[in-house]
XYZ file of C-alpha atoms in Angstrom:
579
model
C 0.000 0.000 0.000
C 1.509 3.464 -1.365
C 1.130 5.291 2.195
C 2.742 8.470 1.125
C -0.778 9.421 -0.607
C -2.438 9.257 2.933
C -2.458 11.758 5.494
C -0.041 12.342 7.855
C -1.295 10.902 10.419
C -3.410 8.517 9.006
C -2.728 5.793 11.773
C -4.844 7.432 14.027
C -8.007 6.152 12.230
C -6.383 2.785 12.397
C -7.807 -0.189 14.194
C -4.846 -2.961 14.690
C -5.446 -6.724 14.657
C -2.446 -8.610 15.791
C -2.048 -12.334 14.290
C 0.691 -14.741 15.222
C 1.227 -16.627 12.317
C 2.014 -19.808 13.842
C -1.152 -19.989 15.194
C -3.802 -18.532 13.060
C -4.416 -20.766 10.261
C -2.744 -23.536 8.593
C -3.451 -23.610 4.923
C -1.401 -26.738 3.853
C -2.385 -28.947 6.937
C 1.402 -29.404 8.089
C -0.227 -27.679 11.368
C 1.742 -24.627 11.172
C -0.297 -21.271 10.390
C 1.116 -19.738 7.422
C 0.964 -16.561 4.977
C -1.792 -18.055 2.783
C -3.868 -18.959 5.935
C -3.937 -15.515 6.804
C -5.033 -14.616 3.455
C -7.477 -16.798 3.190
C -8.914 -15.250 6.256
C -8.715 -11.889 5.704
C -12.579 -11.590 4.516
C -13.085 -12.610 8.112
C -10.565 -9.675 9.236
C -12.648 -7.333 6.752
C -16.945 -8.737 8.088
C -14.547 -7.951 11.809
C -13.846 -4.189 11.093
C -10.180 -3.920 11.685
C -8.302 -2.037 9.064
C -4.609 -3.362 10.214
C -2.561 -6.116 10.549
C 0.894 -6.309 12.717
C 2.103 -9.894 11.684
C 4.530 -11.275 14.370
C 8.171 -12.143 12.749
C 8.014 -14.379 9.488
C 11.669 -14.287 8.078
C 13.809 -16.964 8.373
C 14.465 -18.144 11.415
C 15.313 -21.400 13.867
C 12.460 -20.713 15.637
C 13.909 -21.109 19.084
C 11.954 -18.061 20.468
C 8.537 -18.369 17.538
C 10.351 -15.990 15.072
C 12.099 -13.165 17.114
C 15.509 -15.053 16.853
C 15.793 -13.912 12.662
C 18.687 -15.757 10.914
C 18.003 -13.971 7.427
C 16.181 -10.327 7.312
C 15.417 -10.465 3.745
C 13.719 -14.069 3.097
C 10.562 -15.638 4.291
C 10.570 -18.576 6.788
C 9.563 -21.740 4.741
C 7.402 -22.708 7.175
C 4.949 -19.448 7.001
C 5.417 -19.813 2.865
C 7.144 -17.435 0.427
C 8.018 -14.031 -0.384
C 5.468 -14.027 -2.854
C 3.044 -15.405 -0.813
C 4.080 -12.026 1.625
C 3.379 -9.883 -1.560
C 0.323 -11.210 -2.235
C -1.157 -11.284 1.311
C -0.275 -7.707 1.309
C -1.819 -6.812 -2.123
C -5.327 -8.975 -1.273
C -5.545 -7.204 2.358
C -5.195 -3.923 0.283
C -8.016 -4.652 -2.213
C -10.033 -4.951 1.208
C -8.408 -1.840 2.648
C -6.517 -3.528 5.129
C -2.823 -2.212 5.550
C -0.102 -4.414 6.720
C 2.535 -3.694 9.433
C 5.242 -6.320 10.009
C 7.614 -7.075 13.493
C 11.194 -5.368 13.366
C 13.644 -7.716 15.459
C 16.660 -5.317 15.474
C 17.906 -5.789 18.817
C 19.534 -9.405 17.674
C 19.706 -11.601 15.622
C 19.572 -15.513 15.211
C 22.915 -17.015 16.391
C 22.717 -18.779 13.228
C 22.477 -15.309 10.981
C 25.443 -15.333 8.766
C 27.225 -12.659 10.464
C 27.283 -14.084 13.568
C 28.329 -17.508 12.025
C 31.485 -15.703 11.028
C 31.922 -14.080 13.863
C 32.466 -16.712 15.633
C 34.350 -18.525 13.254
C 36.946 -15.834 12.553
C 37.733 -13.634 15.911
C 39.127 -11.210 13.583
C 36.298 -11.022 11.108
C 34.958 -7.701 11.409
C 31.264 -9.145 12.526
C 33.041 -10.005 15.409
C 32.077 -6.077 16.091
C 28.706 -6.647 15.088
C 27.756 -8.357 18.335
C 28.812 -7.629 21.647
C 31.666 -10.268 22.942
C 33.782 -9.270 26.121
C 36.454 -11.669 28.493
C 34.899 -12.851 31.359
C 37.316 -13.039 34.453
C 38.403 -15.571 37.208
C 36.452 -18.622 35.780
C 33.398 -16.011 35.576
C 31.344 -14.080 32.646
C 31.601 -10.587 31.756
C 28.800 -9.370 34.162
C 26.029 -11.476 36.912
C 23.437 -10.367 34.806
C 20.500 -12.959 34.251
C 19.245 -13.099 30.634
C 15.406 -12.205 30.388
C 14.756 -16.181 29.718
C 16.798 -17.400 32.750
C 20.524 -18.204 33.089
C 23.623 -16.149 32.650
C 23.062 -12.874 29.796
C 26.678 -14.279 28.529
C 27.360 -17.220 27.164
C 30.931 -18.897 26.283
C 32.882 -19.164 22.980
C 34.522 -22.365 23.475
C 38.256 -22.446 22.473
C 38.787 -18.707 23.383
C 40.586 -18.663 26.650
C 43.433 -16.196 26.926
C 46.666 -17.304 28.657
C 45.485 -16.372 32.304
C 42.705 -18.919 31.533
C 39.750 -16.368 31.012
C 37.116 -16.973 28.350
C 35.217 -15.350 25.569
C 31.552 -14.671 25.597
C 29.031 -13.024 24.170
C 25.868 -11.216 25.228
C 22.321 -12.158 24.725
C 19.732 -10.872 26.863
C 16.941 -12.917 25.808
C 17.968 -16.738 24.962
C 21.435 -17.373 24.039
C 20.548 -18.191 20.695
C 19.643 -14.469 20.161
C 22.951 -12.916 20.341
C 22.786 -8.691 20.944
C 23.620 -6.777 18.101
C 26.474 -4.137 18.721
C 24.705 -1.016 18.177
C 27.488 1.295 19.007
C 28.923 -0.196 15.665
C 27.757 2.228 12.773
C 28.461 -0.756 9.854
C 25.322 -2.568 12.059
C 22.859 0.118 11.995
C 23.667 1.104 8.144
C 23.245 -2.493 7.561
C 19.719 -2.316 9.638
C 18.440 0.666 8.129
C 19.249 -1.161 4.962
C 16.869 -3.896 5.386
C 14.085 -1.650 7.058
C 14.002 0.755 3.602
C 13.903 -2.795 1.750
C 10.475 -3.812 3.347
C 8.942 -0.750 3.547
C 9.746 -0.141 -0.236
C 7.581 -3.153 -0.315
C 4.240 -1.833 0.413
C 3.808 -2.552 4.075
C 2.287 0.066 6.092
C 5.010 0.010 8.883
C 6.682 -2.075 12.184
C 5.862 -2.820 15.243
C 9.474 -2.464 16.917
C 10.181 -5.073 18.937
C 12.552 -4.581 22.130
C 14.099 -1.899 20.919
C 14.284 0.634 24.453
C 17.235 -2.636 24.703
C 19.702 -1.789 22.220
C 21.967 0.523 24.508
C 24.011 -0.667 26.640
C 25.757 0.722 29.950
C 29.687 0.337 28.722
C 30.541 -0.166 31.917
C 29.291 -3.654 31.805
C 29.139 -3.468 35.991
C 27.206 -6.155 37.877
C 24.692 -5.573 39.826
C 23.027 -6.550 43.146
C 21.943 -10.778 43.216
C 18.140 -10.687 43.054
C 17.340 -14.710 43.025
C 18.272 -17.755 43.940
C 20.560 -18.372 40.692
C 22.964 -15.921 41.980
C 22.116 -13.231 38.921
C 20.770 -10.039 38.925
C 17.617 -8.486 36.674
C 19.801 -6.495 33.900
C 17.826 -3.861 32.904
C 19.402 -1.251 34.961
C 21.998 -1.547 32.541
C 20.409 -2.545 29.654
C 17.023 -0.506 29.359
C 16.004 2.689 28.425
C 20.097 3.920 28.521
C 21.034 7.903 28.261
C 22.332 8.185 24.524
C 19.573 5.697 23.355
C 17.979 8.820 21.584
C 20.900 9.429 19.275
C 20.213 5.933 18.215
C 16.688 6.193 17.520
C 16.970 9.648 15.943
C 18.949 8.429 13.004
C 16.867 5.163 12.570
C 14.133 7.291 12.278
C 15.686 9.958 10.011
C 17.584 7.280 8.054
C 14.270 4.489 7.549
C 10.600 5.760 8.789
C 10.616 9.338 8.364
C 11.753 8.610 4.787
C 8.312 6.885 4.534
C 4.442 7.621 6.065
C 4.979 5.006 7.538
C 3.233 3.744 10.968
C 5.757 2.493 13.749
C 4.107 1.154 16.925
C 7.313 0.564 19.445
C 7.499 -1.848 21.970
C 9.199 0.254 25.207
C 8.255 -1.614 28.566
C 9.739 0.542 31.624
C 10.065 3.857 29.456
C 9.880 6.883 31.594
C 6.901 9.093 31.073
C 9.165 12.012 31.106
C 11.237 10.634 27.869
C 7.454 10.185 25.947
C 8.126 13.590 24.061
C 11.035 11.843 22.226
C 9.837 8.816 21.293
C 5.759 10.114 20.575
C 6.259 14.035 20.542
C 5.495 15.903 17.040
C 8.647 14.635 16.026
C 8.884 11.803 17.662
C 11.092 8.699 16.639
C 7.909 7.076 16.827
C 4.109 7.281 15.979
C 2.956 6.020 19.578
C 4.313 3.595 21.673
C 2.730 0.383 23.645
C 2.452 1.498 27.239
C 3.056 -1.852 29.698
C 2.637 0.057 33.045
C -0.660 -2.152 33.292
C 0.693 -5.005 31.605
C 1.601 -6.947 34.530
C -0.231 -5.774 37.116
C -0.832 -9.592 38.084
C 2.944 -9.916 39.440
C 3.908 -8.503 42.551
C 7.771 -9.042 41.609
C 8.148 -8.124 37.999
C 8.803 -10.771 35.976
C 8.666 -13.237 38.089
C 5.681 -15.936 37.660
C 5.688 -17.235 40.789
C 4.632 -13.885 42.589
C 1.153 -13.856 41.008
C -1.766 -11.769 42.377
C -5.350 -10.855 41.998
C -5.005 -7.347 40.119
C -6.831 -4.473 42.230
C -8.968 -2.235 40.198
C -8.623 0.816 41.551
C -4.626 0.098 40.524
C -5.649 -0.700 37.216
C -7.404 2.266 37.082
C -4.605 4.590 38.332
C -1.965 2.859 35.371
C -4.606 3.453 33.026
C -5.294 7.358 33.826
C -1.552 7.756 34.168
C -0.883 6.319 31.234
C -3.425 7.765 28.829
C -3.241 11.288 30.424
C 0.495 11.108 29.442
C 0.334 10.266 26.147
C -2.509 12.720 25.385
C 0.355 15.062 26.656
C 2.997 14.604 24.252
C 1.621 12.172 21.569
C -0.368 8.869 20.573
C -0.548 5.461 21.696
C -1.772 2.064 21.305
C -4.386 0.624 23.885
C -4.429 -3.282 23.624
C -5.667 -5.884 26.200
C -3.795 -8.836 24.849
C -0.517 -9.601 22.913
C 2.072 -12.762 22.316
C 3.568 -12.282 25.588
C 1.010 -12.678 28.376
C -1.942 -15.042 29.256
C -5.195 -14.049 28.181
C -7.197 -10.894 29.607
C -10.273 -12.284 30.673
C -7.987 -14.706 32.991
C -5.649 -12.036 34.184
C -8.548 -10.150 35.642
C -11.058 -12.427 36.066
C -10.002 -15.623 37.110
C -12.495 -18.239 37.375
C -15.249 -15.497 37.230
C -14.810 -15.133 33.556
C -17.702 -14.711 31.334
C -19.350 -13.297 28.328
C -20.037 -10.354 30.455
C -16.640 -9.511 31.215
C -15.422 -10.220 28.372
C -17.409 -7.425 26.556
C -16.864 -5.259 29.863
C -12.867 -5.139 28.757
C -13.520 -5.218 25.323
C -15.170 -1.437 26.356
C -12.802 0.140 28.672
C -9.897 -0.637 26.199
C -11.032 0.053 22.831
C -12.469 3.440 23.533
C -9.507 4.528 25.436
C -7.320 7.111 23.040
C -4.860 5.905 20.626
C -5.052 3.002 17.928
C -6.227 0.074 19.448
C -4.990 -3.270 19.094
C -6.429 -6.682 19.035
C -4.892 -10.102 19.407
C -6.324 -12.625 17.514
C -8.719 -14.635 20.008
C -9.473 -11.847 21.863
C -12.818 -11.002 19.829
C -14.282 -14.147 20.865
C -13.110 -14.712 24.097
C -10.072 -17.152 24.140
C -9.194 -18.220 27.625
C -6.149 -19.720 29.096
C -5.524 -23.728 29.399
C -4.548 -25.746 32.093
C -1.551 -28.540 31.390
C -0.397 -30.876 33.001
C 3.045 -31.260 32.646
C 6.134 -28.537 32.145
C 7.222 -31.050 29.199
C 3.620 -29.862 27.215
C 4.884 -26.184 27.391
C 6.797 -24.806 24.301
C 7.544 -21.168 25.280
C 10.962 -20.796 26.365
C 10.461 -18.215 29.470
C 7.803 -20.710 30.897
C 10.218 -23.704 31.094
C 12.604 -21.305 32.834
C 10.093 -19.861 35.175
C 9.143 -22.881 36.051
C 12.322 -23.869 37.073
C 13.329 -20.314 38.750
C 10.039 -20.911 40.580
C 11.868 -24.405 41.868
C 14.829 -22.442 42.926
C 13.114 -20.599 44.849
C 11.295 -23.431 46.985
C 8.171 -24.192 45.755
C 6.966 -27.430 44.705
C 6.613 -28.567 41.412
C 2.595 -28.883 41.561
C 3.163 -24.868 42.333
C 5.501 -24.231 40.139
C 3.404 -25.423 37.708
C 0.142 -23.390 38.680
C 2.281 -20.071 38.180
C 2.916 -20.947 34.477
C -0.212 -22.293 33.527
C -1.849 -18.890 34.616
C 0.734 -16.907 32.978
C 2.777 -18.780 30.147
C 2.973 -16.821 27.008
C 1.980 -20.216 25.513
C -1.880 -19.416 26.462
C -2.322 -16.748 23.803
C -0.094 -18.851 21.319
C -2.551 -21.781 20.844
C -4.315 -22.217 17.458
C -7.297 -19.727 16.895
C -10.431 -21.773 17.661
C -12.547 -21.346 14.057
C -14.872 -23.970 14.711
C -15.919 -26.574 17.753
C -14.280 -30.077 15.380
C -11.372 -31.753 16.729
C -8.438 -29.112 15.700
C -10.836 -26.491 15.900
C -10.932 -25.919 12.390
C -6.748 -24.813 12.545
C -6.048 -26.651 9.782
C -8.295 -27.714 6.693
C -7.847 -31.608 7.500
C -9.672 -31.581 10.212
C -7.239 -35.008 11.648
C -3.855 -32.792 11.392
C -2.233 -32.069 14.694
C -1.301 -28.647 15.430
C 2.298 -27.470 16.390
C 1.124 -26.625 19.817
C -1.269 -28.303 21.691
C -5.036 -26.772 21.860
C -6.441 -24.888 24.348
C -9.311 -27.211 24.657
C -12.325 -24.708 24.914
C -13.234 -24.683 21.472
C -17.124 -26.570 22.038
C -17.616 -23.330 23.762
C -15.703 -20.550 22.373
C -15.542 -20.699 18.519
C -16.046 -18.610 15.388
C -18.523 -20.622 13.749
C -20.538 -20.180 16.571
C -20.291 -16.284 17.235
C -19.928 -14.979 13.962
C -23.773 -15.147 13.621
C -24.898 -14.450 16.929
C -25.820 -10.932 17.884
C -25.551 -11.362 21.573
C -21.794 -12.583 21.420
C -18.742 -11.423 22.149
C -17.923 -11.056 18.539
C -20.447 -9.211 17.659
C -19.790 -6.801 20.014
C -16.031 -6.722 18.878
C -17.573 -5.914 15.765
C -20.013 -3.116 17.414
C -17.312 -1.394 18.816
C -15.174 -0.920 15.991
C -18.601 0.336 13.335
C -18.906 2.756 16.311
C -15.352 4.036 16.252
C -14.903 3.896 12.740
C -18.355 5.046 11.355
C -20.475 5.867 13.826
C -21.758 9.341 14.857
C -19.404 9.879 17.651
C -16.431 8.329 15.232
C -14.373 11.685 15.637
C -15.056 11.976 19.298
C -14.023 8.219 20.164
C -10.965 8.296 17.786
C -9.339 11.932 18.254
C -11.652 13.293 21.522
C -9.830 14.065 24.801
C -9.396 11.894 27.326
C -10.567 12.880 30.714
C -10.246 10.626 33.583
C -13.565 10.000 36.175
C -11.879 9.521 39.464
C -14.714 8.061 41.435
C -15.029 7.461 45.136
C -16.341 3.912 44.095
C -13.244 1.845 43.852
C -14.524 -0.972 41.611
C -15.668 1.047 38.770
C -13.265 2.285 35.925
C -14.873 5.423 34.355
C -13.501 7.987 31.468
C -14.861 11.000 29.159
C -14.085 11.281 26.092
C -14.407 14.534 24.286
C -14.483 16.662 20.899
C -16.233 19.624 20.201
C -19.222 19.470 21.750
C -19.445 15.894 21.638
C -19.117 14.069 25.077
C -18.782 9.789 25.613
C -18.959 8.356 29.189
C -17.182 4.969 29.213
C -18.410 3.140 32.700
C -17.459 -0.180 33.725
C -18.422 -1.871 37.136
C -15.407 -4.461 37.498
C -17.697 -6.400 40.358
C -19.766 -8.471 40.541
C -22.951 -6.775 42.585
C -24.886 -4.269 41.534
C -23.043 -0.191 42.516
C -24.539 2.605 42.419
C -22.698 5.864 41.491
C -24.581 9.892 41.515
C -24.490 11.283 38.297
C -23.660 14.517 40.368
C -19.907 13.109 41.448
C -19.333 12.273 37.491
C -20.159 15.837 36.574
C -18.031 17.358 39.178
C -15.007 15.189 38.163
C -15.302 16.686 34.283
C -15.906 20.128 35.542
C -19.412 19.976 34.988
C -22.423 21.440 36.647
C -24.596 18.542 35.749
C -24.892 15.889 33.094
C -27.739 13.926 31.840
C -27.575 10.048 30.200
C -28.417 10.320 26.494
C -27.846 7.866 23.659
C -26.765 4.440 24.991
C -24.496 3.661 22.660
C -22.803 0.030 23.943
C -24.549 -1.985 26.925
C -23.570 -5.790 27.998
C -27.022 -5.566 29.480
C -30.591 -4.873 27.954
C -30.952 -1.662 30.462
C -29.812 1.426 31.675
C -31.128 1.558 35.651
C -30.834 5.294 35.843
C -33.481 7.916 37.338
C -31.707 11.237 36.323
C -29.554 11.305 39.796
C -28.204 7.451 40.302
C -27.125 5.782 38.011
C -27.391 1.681 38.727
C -24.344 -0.292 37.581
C -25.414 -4.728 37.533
C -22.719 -6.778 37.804
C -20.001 -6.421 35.520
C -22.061 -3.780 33.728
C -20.303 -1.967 31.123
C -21.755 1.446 29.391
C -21.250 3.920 26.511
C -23.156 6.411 26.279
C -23.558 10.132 25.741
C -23.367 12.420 28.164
C-alpha cells in the first residue's frame, strides 16, 4: 500500500489486529499457520472491522523463540510460505483496505544469521564487532546479569581462553541463541536501516518495533546486586532505556521511517513518562508507543511468575489514567488488552469469574480509550487460558525457565506449575479456535495435529458459533469498531480528549471522552454486585455542573437503571453512552 498518498497521520483512524502466524491458520495442513492462511482469512478480518494487521516475525528463522531469533532479514521462513506469498497477502488485504505492518527484530539476531556464524568462526572477522563479545574473568562471565529467559546474559565461545585462563563470551539478553547486536557499531545500523528501507519499499504500512528501548548498553558492563536464587541479577538497569539511546533512535528514524508515512508502533516496557516527548512528541522517533505500566499488574515481583496476584482495580485504574493522560500530553498510543507475551485478559482479571459479560466489559474500557487500538487474535471471541499438566507440554521458552526459577526458589513442582499455567505466554499462542471439530478448524484436514497443543475450549468458544450471533462477544467486537470507525461519535471516540472519572467507588473504571461538543462516558463496574454511582460526582469530576444520560451507545445488558440522579451499575455492567 503506497502510504505516502495518505495523510499524515493517518494511523490514528487505524484499528490494529495482531495475528501470530504460527497460530492462526494452517493452509497446507502441516499444522503450522502460514501466509496463505492468513489470506485466506482476511474476509473474516474485513466482516470484523479492523483495518490493520501487525504480523509477528516471518523471516527466516530457527524458531527457538517463535520468530524473534531472525537468521536472514530479507527471506521468508519456509514454514509461514514465500516471499510471494508475503506480496500477495499484502496486495489482497489492500483490495479490502486492510494495511499491513510487520515485526522489526533489530535488537539481535539468530545465532545462526550469517554474520554471527562468522563471527564466531573468525575472531578477527569484522562481525566479530557486530555483536557484543567481552572476556569474562576468574572462571566467571563478563557481568552477573541474568538473561530475560533465565541463566547467565553471557554465554561462552569455546576455544577462546586467553593465557590467564579467562574466556570469551558473548551477550544475549533474551535466549542465548539471540545474540545482541552491537549497536554502538555504525556498519550494524547502516546495515539495519538497509533492510528496514527494503520492506517498507515493499508496500507494508510500517513495524511494530520489537525490544528496541534494549539496544543501549551501559559500557561499563558493571554487575549488579543478586536478586534470586541463581545468583544473577535483573539487567535492565543496565540494559534498558540507557542515556544516549535517543541518538540511536533519531537516526533510525531519520535514516528508515521518516523517509516513509509510515506507521511504527514501538514496543518500550519501563520507558519513563518524562522521555514520551522523544519517542511520541510531534517529532517523535515514533508514531505512539505500547504502554506496559498495566501489563503486569498480576505480578507482585516483575517478571517473576511465581509472585502472582489478583489485580486491584482501583490500581488498574490509576496505570490506566496515568498512562493515557500522558500520552494525550505529548503524543499517541496504542491501547491493547492482549498480545504474544502474556496469558489471556479475561484470565488475568477475572479468574475463574470469567464470562461473556466480562469479556465485553474489557472489550469497552480498552477500545475506547485514546490511541489506535490493538487486538490479538482470540481476543474477539473470548479465548481463555488452558490448564496442562506437565512442564514437558509447554513450548515457550520463558515458561520452562520460570518454572524452574520458581523451583529455585522453593516451591513445589505442583506450584511451580500453577504459576505458568496462569501466565505462560503459551496461552495466547494456541491455534485460533474457528470452529468446535477436533483441531478447531486450525487446519483444513480436520485429523492434522497442530504445532502446539489446543487450548481445549473450542465446544464453547468458537467462530462458527459467534460470527452469527448478535448477543456474542464477537459481535460486540464488531459493534465497537462500526462505532469508532463510522459511527456518529467516530471523531469523538478516535481523536476526543481523554478525561479521567476519578470516582469514590473503587470498583468502577470510568472515562470522558471529548471533541467539540461531543461528550462519551465509558463506565465499567469491574464487580460483581450491583453499585450505584450519583451522576452529580461524574459531573463534578469533568468540571461539569450537571450531566444527563443520552444515547446508549454500547450496553452488555438490555438496560440502563438510571433515574436522572443514580445511576445503577449490575454486575459487571459496562456502558457507553452520551453524556
Amino acid at each position: 500500500m503506497d502510504t505516502k498518498k495518505l495523510d499524515k497521520k493517518w494511523w490514528k483512524k487505524e484499528v490494529g489486529y495482531q495475528i501470530y502466524p504460527r497460530s492462526f491458520y494452517d493452509s497446507n495442513n502441516d499444522g503450522i499457520g502460514d501466509l496463505n492462511g492468513i489470506t485466506e482469512k482476511l474476509d473474516y478480518l474485513k466482516e470484523l472491522g479492523i483495518t490493520l494487521i501487525w504480523i509477528c516475525p516471518i523471516f527466516k528463522s530457527p524458531m527457538d523463540d517463535n520468530g524473534y531469533d531472525i537468521s536472514d532479514y530479507y527471506d521468508v521462513n519456509p514454514e509461514f510460505g514465500t516471499k510471494e506469498d508475503l506480496e500477495k497477502l499484502i496486495t489482497e488485504a489492500e483490495k479490502r483496505g486492510i494495511k499491513i505492518i510487520l515485526d522489526l527484530v533489530i535488537n539481535h539476531t539468530s545465532d545462526e544469521h550469517e554474520w554471527f556464524l562468522d563471527a564466531l568462526k573468525n575472531p578477527e572477522s569484522k562481525y566479530r564487532d557486530y555483536y557484543i563479545f567481552k572476556r569474562g574473568e576468574n572462571g566467571l562471565p563478563p557481568t552477573n546479569w541474568r538473561s530475560h529467559f533465565g541463566g547467565s546474559a553471557w554465554e561462552k565461545v569455546e576455544g577462546e581462553a586467553d593465557e590467564n585462563g579467562n574466556e570469551m563470551y558473548y551477550l544475549h539478553l533474551f535466549s542465548k541463541k539471540q545474540p545482541d547486536l552491537n549497536w554502538e557499531n555504525p556498519e550494524v545500523r547502516e546495515e539495519l536501516y538497509k533492510m528496514v528501507n527494503y520492506w517498507l519499499e515493499k508496500g507494508i504500512a510500517g513495524f511494530r518495533v520489537d525490544a528496541i528501548n534494549s539496544i543501549k548498553k551501559d559500557k561499563d558492563y558493571l554487575d549488579l546486586p543478586v536478586d534470586g536464587a541463581d545468583g544473577l541479577a535483573d539487567n535492565i538497569k543496565y540494559t534498558l532505556n540507557q542515556p544516549g539511546i535517543e541518538e540511536f533512535l533519531e537516526e533510525l528514524a531519520k535514516e528508515t521511517f521518516k523517509k516513509y508515512n509510515c506507521m511504527t508502533v514501538a514496543e518500550t516496557p519501563k520507558l519513563e513518562y518524562e522521555r514520551y516527548n522523544d519517542f511520541i512528541g510531534e517529532d517523535g522517533f515514533f508514531t505512539m508507543i505500547f504502554d506496559f505500566s498495566y501489563a503486569d499488574l498480576n505480578m507482585a515481583k516483575d517478571g517473576f511468575y511465581y509472585s502472582l496476584r489478583d489485580i486491584p482495580t482501583v490500581e488498574l485504574r490509576d496505570k490506566i489514567f496515568k498512562s493515557q493522560l500522558t500520552q494525550q500530553k505529548y503524543g499517541w498510543g496504542a491501547p491493547f488488552l492482549e498480545n504474544h507475551d502474556s496469558p489471556r485478559s479475561l484470565n488475568k482479571f477475572f479468574g475463574k469469574k470469567a464470562n461473556i459479560l466480562n469479556a465485553k466489559l474489557l472489550a469497552n474500557l480498552f477500545f475506547f480509550l485514546r490511541g489506535t487500538p490493538f487486538i490479538y487474535q482470540g481476543q474477539e471471541i473470548g479465548m481463555d487460558n488452558f490448564v496442562r499438566n506437565d512442564i514437558s507440554e509447554f513450548d515457550d521458552i520463558a515458561s520452562k525457565d520460570q518454572y524452574q526459577r520458581a523451583l529455585g526458589e522453593g516451591f513445589s513442582s505442583e506450584e511451580a506449575l500453577h504459576f505458568v499455567n496462569k501466565r505462560s505466554r503459551d496461552n495466547s499462542r494456541t491455534p485460533m479456535q474457528w470452529d468446535n471439530s477436533k483441531n478447531a478448524g486450525f487446519s483444513k484436514d480436520k485429523d492434522s495435529k497442530s504445532w502446539i497443543k489446543l487450548t481445549g475450549s473450542q465446544a464453547a468458544t468458537n467462530v462458527a458459533d459467534q460470527i452469527n450471533d448478535k448477543n456474542s462477544i464477537f459481535s460486540h467486537y464488531k459493534k465497537m469498531i462500526d462505532l469508532r470507525q463510522n459511527g456518529k461519535y467516530s471523531d469523538c471516540l478516535t481523536f476526543g480528549d481523554f478525561i479521567s472519572v476519578p470516582l469514590e467507588n473503587e470498583k468502577i473504571i470510568a472515562y470522558v471522552r471529548k471533541y467539540g461538543n461531543q461528550k462519551v462516558l465509558c463506565i465499567n463496574n469491574f464487580s460483581e454486585l450491583k453499585q450505584e454511582v450519583k451522576l452529580s460526582e461524574i459531573a463534578r469530576s469533568i468540571n461539569e455542573v450537571e450531566i444527563k444520560l443520552g444515547d446508549v451507545l454500547i450496553n452488555n445488558y438490555e438496560n440502563v437503571e438510571n433515574d436522572g440522579k443514580v445511576l445503577v451499575l449490575e454486575g459487571y455492567q459496562s456502558l457507553l453512552v452520551q453524556i
